CSV table of C-alpha atoms and ligand atoms in Angstrom, one decimal:
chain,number,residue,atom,x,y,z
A,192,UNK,CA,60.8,89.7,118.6
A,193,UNK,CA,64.3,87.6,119.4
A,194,UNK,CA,67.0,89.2,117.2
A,195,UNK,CA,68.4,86.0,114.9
A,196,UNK,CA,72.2,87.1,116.5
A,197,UNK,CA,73.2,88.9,119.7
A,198,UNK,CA,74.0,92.4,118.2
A,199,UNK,CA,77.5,94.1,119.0
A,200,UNK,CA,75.7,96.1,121.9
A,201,UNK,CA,74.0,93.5,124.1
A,202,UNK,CA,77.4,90.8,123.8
A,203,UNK,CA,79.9,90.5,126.1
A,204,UNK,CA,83.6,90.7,125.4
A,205,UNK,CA,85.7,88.9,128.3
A,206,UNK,CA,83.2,89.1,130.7
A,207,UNK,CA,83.2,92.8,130.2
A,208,UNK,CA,80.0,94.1,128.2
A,209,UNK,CA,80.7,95.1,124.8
A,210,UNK,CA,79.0,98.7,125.2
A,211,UNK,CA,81.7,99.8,126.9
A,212,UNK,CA,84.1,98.9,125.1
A,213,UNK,CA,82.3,100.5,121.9
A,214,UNK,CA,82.0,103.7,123.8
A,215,UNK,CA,85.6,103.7,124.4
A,216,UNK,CA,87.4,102.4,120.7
A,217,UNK,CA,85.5,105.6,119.2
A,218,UNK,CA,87.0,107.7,122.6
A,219,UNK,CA,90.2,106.8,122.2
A,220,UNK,CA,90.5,106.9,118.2
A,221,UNK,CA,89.0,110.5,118.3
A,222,UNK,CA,91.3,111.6,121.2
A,223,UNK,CA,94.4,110.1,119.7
A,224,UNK,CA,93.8,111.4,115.9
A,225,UNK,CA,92.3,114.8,117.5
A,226,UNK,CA,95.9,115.1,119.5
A,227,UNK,CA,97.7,114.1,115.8
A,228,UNK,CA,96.4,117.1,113.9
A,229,UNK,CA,96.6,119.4,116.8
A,230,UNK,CA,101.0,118.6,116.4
A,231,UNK,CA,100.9,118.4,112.7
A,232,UNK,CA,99.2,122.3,112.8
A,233,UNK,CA,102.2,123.4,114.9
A,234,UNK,CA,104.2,124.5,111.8
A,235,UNK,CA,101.7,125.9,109.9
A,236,UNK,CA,100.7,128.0,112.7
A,237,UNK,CA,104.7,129.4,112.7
A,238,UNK,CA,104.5,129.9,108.8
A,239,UNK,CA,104.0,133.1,106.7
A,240,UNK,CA,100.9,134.4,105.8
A,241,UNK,CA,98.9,133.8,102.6
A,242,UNK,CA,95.6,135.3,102.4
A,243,UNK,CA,93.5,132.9,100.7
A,244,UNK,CA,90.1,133.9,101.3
A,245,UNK,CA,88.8,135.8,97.9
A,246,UNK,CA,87.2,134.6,95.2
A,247,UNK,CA,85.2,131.6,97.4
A,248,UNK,CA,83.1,131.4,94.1
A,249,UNK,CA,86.2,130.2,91.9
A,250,UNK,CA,87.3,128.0,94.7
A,251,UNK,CA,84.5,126.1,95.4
A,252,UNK,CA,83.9,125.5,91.5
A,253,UNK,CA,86.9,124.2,92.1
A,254,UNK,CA,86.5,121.9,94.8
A,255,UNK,CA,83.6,120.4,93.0
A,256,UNK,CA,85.6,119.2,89.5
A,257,UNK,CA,88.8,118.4,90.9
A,258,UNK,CA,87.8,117.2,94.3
A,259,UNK,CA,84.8,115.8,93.8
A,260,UNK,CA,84.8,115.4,90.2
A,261,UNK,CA,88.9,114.0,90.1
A,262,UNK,CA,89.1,115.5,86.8
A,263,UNK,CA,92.8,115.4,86.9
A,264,UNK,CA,92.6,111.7,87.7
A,265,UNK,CA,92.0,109.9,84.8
A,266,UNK,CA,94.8,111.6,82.6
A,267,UNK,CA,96.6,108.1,84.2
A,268,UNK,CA,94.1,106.2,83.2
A,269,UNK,CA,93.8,102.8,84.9
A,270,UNK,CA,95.0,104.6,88.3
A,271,UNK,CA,92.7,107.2,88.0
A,272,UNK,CA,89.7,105.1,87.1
A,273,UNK,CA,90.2,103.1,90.0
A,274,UNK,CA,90.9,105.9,92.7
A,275,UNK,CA,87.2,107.5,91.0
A,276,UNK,CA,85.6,104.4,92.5
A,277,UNK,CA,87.9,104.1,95.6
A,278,UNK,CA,86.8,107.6,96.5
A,279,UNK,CA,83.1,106.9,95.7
A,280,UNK,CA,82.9,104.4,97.3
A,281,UNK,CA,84.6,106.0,100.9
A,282,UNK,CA,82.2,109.0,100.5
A,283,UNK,CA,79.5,106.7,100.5
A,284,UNK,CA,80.7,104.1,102.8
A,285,UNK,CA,81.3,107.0,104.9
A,286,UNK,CA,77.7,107.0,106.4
A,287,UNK,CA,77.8,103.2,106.9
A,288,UNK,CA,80.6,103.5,109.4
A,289,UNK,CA,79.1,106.3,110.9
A,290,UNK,CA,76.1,104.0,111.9
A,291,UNK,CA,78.7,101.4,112.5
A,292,UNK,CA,80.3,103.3,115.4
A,293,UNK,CA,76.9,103.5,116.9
A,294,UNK,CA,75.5,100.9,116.7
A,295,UNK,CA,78.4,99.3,119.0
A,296,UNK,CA,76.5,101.0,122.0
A,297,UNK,CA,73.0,102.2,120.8
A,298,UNK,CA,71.6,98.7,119.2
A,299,UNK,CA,69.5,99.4,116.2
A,300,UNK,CA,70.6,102.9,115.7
A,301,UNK,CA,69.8,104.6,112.0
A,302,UNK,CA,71.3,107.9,110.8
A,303,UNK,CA,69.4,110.6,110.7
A,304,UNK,CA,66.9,110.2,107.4
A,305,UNK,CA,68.5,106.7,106.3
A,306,UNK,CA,65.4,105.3,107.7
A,307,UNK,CA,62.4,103.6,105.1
A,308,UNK,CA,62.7,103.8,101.4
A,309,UNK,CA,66.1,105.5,101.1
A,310,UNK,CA,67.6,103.6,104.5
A,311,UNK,CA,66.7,100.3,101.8
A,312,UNK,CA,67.9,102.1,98.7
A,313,UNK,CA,71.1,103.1,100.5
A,314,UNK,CA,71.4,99.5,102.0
A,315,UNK,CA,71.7,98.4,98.2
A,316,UNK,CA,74.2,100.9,97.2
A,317,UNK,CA,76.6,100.4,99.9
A,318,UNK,CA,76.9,97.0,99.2
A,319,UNK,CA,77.6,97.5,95.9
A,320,UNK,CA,80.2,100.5,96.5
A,321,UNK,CA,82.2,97.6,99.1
A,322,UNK,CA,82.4,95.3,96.7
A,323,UNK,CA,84.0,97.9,93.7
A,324,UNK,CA,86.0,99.1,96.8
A,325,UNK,CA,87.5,95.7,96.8
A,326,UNK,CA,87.9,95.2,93.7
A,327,UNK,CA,89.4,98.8,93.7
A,328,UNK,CA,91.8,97.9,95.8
A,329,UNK,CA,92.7,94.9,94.4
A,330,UNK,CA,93.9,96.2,91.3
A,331,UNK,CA,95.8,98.8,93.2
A,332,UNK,CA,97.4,96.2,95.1
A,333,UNK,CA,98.7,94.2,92.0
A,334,UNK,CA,99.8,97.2,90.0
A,335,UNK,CA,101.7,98.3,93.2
A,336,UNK,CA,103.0,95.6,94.5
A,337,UNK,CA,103.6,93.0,91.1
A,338,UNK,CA,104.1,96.0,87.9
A,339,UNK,CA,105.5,98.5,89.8
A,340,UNK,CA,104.9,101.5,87.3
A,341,UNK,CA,108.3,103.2,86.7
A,342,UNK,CA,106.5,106.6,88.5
A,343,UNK,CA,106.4,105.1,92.2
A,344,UNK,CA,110.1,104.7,92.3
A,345,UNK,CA,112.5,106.0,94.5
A,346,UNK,CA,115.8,107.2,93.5
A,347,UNK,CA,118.6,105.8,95.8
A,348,UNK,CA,119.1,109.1,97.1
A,349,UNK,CA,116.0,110.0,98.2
A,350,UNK,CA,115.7,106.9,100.6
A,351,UNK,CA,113.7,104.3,100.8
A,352,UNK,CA,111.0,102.4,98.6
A,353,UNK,CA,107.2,103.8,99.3
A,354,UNK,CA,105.6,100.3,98.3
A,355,UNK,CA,105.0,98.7,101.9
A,356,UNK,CA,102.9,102.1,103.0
A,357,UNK,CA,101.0,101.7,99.8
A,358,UNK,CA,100.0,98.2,100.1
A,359,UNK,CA,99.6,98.5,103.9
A,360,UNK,CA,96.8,101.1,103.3
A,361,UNK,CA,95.1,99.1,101.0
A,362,UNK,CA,95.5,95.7,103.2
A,363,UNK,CA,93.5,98.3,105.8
A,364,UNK,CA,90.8,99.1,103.2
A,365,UNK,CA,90.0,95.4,101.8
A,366,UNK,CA,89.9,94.6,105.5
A,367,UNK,CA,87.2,97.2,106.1
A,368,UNK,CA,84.7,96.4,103.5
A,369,UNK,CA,85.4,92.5,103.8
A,370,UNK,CA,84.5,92.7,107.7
A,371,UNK,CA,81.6,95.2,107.6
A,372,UNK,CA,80.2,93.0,104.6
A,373,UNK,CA,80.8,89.7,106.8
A,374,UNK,CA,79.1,92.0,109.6
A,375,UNK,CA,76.1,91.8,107.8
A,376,UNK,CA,75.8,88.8,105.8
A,377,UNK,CA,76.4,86.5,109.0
A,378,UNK,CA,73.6,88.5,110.5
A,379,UNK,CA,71.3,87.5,107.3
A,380,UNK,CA,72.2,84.0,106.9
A,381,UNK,CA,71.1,83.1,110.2
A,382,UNK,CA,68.2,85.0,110.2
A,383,UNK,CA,67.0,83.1,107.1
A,384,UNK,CA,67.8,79.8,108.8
A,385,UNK,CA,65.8,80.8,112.2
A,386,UNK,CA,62.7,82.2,109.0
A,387,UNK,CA,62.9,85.7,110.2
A,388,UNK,CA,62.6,88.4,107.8
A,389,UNK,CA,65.9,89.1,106.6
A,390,UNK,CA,67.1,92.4,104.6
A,391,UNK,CA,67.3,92.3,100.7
A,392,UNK,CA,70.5,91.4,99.3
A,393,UNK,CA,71.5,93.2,96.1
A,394,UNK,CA,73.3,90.5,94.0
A,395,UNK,CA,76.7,89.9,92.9
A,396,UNK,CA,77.6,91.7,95.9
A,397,UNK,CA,80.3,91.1,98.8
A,398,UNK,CA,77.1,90.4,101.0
A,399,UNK,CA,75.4,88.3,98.6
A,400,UNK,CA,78.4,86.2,98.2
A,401,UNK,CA,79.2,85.3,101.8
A,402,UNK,CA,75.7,84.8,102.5
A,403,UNK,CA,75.5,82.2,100.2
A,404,UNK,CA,78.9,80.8,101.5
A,405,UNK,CA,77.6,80.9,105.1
A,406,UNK,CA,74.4,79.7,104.3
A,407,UNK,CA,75.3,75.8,105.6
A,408,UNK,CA,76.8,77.5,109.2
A,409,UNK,CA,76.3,76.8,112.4
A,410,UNK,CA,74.0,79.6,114.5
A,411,UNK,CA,77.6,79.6,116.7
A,412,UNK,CA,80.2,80.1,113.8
A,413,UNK,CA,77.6,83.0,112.8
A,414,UNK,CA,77.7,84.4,116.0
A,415,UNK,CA,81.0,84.5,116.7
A,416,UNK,CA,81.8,85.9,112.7
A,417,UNK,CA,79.1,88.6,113.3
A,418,UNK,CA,80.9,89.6,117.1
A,419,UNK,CA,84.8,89.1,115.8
A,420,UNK,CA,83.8,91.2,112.4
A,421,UNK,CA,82.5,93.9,114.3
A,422,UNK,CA,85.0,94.3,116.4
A,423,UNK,CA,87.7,94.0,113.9
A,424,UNK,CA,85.6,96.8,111.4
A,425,UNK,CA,86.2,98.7,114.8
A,426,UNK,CA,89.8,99.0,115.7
A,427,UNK,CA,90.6,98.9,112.0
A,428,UNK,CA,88.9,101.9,111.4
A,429,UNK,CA,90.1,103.8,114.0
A,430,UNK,CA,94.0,102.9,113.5
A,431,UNK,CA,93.1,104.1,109.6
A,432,UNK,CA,91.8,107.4,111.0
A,433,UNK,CA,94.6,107.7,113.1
A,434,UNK,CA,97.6,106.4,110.5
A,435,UNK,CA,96.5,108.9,108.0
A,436,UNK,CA,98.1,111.7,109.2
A,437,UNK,CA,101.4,109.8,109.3
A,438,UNK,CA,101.7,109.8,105.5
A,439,UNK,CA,100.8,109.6,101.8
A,440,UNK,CA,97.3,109.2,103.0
A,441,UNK,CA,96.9,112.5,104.9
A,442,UNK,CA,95.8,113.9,101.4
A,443,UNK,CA,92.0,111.9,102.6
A,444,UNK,CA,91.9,114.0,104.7
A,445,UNK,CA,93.7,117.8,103.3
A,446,UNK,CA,92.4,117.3,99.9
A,447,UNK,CA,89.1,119.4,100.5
A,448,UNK,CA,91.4,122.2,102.0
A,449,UNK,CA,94.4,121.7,99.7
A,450,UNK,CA,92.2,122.1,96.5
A,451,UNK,CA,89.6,124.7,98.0
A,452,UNK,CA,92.8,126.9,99.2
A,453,UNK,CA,94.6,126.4,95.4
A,454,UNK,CA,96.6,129.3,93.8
A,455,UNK,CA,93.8,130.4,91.1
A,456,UNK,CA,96.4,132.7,88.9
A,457,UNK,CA,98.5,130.8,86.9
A,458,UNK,CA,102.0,132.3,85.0
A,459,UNK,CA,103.1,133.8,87.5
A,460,UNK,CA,105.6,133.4,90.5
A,461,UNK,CA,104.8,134.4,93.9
A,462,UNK,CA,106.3,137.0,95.4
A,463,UNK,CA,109.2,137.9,98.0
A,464,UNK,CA,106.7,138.1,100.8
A,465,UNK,CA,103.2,138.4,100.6
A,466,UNK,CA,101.7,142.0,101.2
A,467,UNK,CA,104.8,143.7,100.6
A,468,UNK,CA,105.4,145.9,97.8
A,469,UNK,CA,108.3,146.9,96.4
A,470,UNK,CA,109.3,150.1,98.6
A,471,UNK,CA,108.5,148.3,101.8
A,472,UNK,CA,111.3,145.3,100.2
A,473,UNK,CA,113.8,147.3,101.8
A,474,UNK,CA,112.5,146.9,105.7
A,475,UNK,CA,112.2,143.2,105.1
A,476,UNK,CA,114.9,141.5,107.2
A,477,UNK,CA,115.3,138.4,105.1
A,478,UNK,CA,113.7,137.5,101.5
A,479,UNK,CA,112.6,134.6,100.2
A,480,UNK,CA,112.7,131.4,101.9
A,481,UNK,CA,115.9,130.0,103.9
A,482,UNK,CA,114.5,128.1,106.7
A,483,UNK,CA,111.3,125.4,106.3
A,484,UNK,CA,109.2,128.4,109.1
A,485,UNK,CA,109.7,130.8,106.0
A,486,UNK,CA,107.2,128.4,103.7
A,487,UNK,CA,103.7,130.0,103.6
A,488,UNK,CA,101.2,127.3,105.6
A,489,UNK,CA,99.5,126.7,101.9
A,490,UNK,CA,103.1,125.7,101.0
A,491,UNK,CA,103.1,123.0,103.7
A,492,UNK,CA,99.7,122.1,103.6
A,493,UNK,CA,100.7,120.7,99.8
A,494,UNK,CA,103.8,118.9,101.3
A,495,UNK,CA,101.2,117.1,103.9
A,496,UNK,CA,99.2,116.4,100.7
A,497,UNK,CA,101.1,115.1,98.8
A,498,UNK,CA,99.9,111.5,97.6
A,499,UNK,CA,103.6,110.6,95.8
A,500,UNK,CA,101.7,109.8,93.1
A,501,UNK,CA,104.9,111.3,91.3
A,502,UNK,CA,102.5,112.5,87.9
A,503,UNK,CA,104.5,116.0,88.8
A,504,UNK,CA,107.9,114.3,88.1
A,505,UNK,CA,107.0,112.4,85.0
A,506,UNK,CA,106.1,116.1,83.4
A,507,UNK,CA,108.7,117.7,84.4
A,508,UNK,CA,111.2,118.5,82.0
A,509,UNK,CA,113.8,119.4,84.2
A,510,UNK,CA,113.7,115.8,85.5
A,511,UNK,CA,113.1,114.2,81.7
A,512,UNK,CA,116.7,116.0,81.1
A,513,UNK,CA,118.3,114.3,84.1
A,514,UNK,CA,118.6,117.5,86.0
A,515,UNK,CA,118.7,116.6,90.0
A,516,UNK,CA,115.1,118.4,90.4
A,517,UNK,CA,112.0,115.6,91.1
A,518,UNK,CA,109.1,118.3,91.7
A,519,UNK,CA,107.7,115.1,94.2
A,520,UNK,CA,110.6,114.8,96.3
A,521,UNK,CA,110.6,118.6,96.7
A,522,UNK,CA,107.1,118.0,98.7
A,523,UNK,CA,108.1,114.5,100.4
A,524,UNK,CA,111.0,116.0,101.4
A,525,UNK,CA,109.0,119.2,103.2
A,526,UNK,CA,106.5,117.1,104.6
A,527,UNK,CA,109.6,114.8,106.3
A,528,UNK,CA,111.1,117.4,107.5
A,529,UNK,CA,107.9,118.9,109.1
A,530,UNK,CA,107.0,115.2,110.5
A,531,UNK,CA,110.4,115.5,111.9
A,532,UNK,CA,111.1,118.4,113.2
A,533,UNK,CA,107.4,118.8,114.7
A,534,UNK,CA,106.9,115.5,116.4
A,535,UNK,CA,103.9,113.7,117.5
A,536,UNK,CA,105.8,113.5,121.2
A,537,UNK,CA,108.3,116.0,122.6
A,538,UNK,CA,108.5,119.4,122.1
A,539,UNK,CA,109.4,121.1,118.7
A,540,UNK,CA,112.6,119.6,116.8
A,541,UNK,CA,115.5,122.3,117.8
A,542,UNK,CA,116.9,125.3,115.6
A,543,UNK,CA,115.5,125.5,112.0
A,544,UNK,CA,117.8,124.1,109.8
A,545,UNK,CA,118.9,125.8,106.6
A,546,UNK,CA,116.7,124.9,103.6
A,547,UNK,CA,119.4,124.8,101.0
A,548,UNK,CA,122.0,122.6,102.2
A,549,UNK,CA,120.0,120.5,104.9
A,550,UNK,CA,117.0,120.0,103.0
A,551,UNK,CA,117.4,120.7,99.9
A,552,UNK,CA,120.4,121.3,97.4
A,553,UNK,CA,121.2,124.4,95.3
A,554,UNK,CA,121.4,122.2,92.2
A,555,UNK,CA,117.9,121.0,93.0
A,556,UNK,CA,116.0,124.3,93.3
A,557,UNK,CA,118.2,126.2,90.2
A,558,UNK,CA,117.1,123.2,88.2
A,559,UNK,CA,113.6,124.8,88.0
A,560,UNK,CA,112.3,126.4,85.1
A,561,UNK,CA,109.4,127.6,86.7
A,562,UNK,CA,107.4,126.1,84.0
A,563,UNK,CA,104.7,125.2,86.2
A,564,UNK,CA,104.0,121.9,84.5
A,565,UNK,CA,104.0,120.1,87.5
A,566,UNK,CA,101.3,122.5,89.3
A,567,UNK,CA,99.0,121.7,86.3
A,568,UNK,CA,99.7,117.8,86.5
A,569,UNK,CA,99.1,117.6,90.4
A,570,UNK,CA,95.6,116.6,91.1
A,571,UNK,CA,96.0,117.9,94.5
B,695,HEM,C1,88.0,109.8,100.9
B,695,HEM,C2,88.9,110.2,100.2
B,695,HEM,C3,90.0,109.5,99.6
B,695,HEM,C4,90.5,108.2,99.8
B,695,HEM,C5,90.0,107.1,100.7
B,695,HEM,C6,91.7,108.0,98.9
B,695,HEM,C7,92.4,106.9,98.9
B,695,HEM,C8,93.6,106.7,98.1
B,695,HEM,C9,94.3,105.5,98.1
B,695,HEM,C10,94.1,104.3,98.8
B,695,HEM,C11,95.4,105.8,97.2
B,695,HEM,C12,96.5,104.8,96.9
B,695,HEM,C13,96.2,104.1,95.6
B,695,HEM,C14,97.3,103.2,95.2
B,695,HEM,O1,98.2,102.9,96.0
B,695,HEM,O2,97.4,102.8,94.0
B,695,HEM,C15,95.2,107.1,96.8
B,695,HEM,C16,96.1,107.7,95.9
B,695,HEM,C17,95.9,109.0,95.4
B,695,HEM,N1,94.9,109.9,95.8
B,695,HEM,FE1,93.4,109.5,97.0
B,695,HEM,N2,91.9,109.2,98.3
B,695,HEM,C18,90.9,110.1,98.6
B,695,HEM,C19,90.7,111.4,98.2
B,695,HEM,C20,91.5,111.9,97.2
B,695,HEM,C21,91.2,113.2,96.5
B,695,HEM,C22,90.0,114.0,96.8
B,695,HEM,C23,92.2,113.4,95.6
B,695,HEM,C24,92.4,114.5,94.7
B,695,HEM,C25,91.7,115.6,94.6
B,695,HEM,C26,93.1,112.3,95.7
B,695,HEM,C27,94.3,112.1,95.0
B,695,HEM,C28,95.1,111.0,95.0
B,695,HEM,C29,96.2,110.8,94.2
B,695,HEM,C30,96.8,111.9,93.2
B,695,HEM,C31,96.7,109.5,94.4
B,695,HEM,C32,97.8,108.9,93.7
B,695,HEM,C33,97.2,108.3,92.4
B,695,HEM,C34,98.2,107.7,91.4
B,695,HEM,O3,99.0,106.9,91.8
B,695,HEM,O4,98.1,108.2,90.3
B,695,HEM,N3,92.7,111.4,96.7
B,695,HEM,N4,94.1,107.7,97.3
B,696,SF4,S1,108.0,124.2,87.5
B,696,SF4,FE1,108.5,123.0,85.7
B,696,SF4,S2,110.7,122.7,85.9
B,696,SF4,FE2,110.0,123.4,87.9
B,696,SF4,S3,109.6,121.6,89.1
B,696,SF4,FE3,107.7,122.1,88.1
B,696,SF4,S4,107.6,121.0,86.2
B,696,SF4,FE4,109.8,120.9,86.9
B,697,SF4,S1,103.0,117.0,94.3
B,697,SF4,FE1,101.0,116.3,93.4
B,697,SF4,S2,101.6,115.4,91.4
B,697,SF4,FE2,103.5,115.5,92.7
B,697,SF4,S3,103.7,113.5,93.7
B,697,SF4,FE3,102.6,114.9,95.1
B,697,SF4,S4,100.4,114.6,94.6
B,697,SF4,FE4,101.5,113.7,92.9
């Protein structure tokens, strides 16, 4: 039977056909963000050691409450709430951009087992997880961008405002579920108005809506909203993939790691160097940490996870006294330097520079009581 639409697959994009172009978005996005992690390892593959291997039992209970489960979210409530259903909604939108991707070049393709009863029972649920995405995000938006909670700022001297990386993330996420949901619906609509069978649309959902809003349109507007939405979904999702590592946003990505890699004893500090009892202190040829190389890579796996939600700071009692010590810019400021110093082009940055004085100030790090309040606040 005549599809109601010409699918992504069988169109043309100036004069070129579309298939190759889907084959080579998905190319080039992997390449590029493969090539992005490879340069943000480089450090971590120059940093102490830190055997954190044992007790997979603990760590993957773990994992499942406070990755999975965001227990530590909702102690901030209305943020937390909504990054529950933000992240809900990406694990299960997940799969529908998988089949996205293919579907570019392989018309008609179905993931593995998403096929008959559950392919129409996940149909259903993604369109209702795009929609709370949205709204999600919307509320994230407006409590960024118009309240401003007093946790997001930034201190004159630690540079400059986050706000524009926060809102451009979530600009990329509306724009995702708005176009895959348009993707669909314009696909639908004309497929009723040619009387073909058309999917089941859950109501009250993104879908549902533009369906009915596109329900009056011409075969040709559908057309060229189901082509232009697919493409967008496309590049879109690739630059995401490819701008998280570049930020706040890495944590989509490092949380699993981050969380399943946690320190599990709490009260105590770490020691000098890891492995080395106290005789052996002696042979060591410098203690502690004095350049960012001497960090352990867990240490700068939490800097590139960091989400600046700044929960660690607003605990801190240091900070509530007006000591110069903001546990958040102690990891912003690692991960800039790392971003820095390891760039994405060109060779490593140079000599290490100190990390008290050049990165940090004496004042900042004495400040700490080691009360380890902020560890216990971080949901990362
Ligand atoms: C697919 C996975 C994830 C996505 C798409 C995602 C997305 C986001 C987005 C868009 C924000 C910004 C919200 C805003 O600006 O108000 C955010 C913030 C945040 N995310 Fe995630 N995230 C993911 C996974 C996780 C996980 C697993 C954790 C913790 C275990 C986490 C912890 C955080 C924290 C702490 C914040 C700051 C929240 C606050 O302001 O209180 N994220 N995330
Ligand atoms: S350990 Fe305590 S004093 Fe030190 S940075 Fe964390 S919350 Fe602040
Ligand atoms: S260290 Fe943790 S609590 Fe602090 S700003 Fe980063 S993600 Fe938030």
């Amino acid at each position: 039977m005549q599809p109601a639409l010409i699918s992504p697959a069988s169109g043309t994009i100036l004069g070129i056909p579309a298939y190759i172009i889907y084959i080579l978005i998905p190319l080039a996005g992997v390449g590029i963000f493969a090539y992005i992690i490879f340069k943000r390892l480089a450090p971590l593959l120059k940093a102490a050691p830190d055997p954190r291997f044992n007790r997979i039992g603990e760590r993957i209970q773990s994992v499942l409450k406070i990755w999975l489960a965001q227990w530590r979210h909702p102690r901030y409530m209305l943020a937390g709430v909504v990054h529950i259903f933000l992240f809900a909604g990406f694990l299960i939108l997940g799969a529908r951009s998988t089949q996205l991707v293919f579907i570019g070049f392989a018309d008609g393709f179905t993931l593995p087992g998403f096929g008959g009863g559950f392919g129409d029972f996940y149909n259903v649920l993604k369109d209702y997880a795009a929609t709370w995405v949205l709204i999600a995000v919307s509320i994230a938006a407006v409590r960024r961008g118009i309240f401003k909670p007093a946790r997001y700022a930034v201190p004159p001297q630690y540079g400059r405002d986050h706000t524009w990386e926060a809102l451009l993330v979530l600009g990329l996420i509306a724009t995702l579920v708005i176009s895959e949901s348009l993707f669909e619906a314009s696909l639908i609509a004309a497929e009723l108005q040619k009387g073909l069978h058309a999917a089941l649309v859950a109501p009250l959902t993104l879908v549902w809506l533009f369906k009915h809003l596109l329900s009056a349109a011409s075969l040709q507007t559908l057309q060229s909203l189901h082509s232009a939405t697919y493409f967008i979904h496309e590049i879109v999702f690739f630059f995401f993939l490819c701008f998280l590592p570049m930020g706040k946003h890495f944590h989509v990505i490092t949380s699993l790691f981050n969380v399943f890699f946690m320190r599990l004893e709490k009260g105590n500090v770490k020691p000098v160097r890891h492995g080395v009892d106290d005789e052996g202190l002696d042979d060591l040829e410098s203690f502690g940490v004095k350049v960012f190389e001497d960090f352990t890579w867990k240490h700068m796996l939490d800097f590139y996870t960091c989400a600046d939600c700044g929960r660690c700071s607003d605990r801190c009692p240091a900070n509530a006294v007006g000591r110069p010590l903001s546990p958040r810019f102690i990891s912003i400021k690692g991960r800039d330097y790392a971003f820095k110093h390891y760039p994405l082009l060109g060779g490593n940055g140079g000599e290490p520079k100190a990390l008290i004085g050049d990165i940090y100030s004496e004042d900042e790090i004495w400040s700490c009581t080691t009360c380890g309040a902020c560890e216990q606040e971080c949901p990362l």
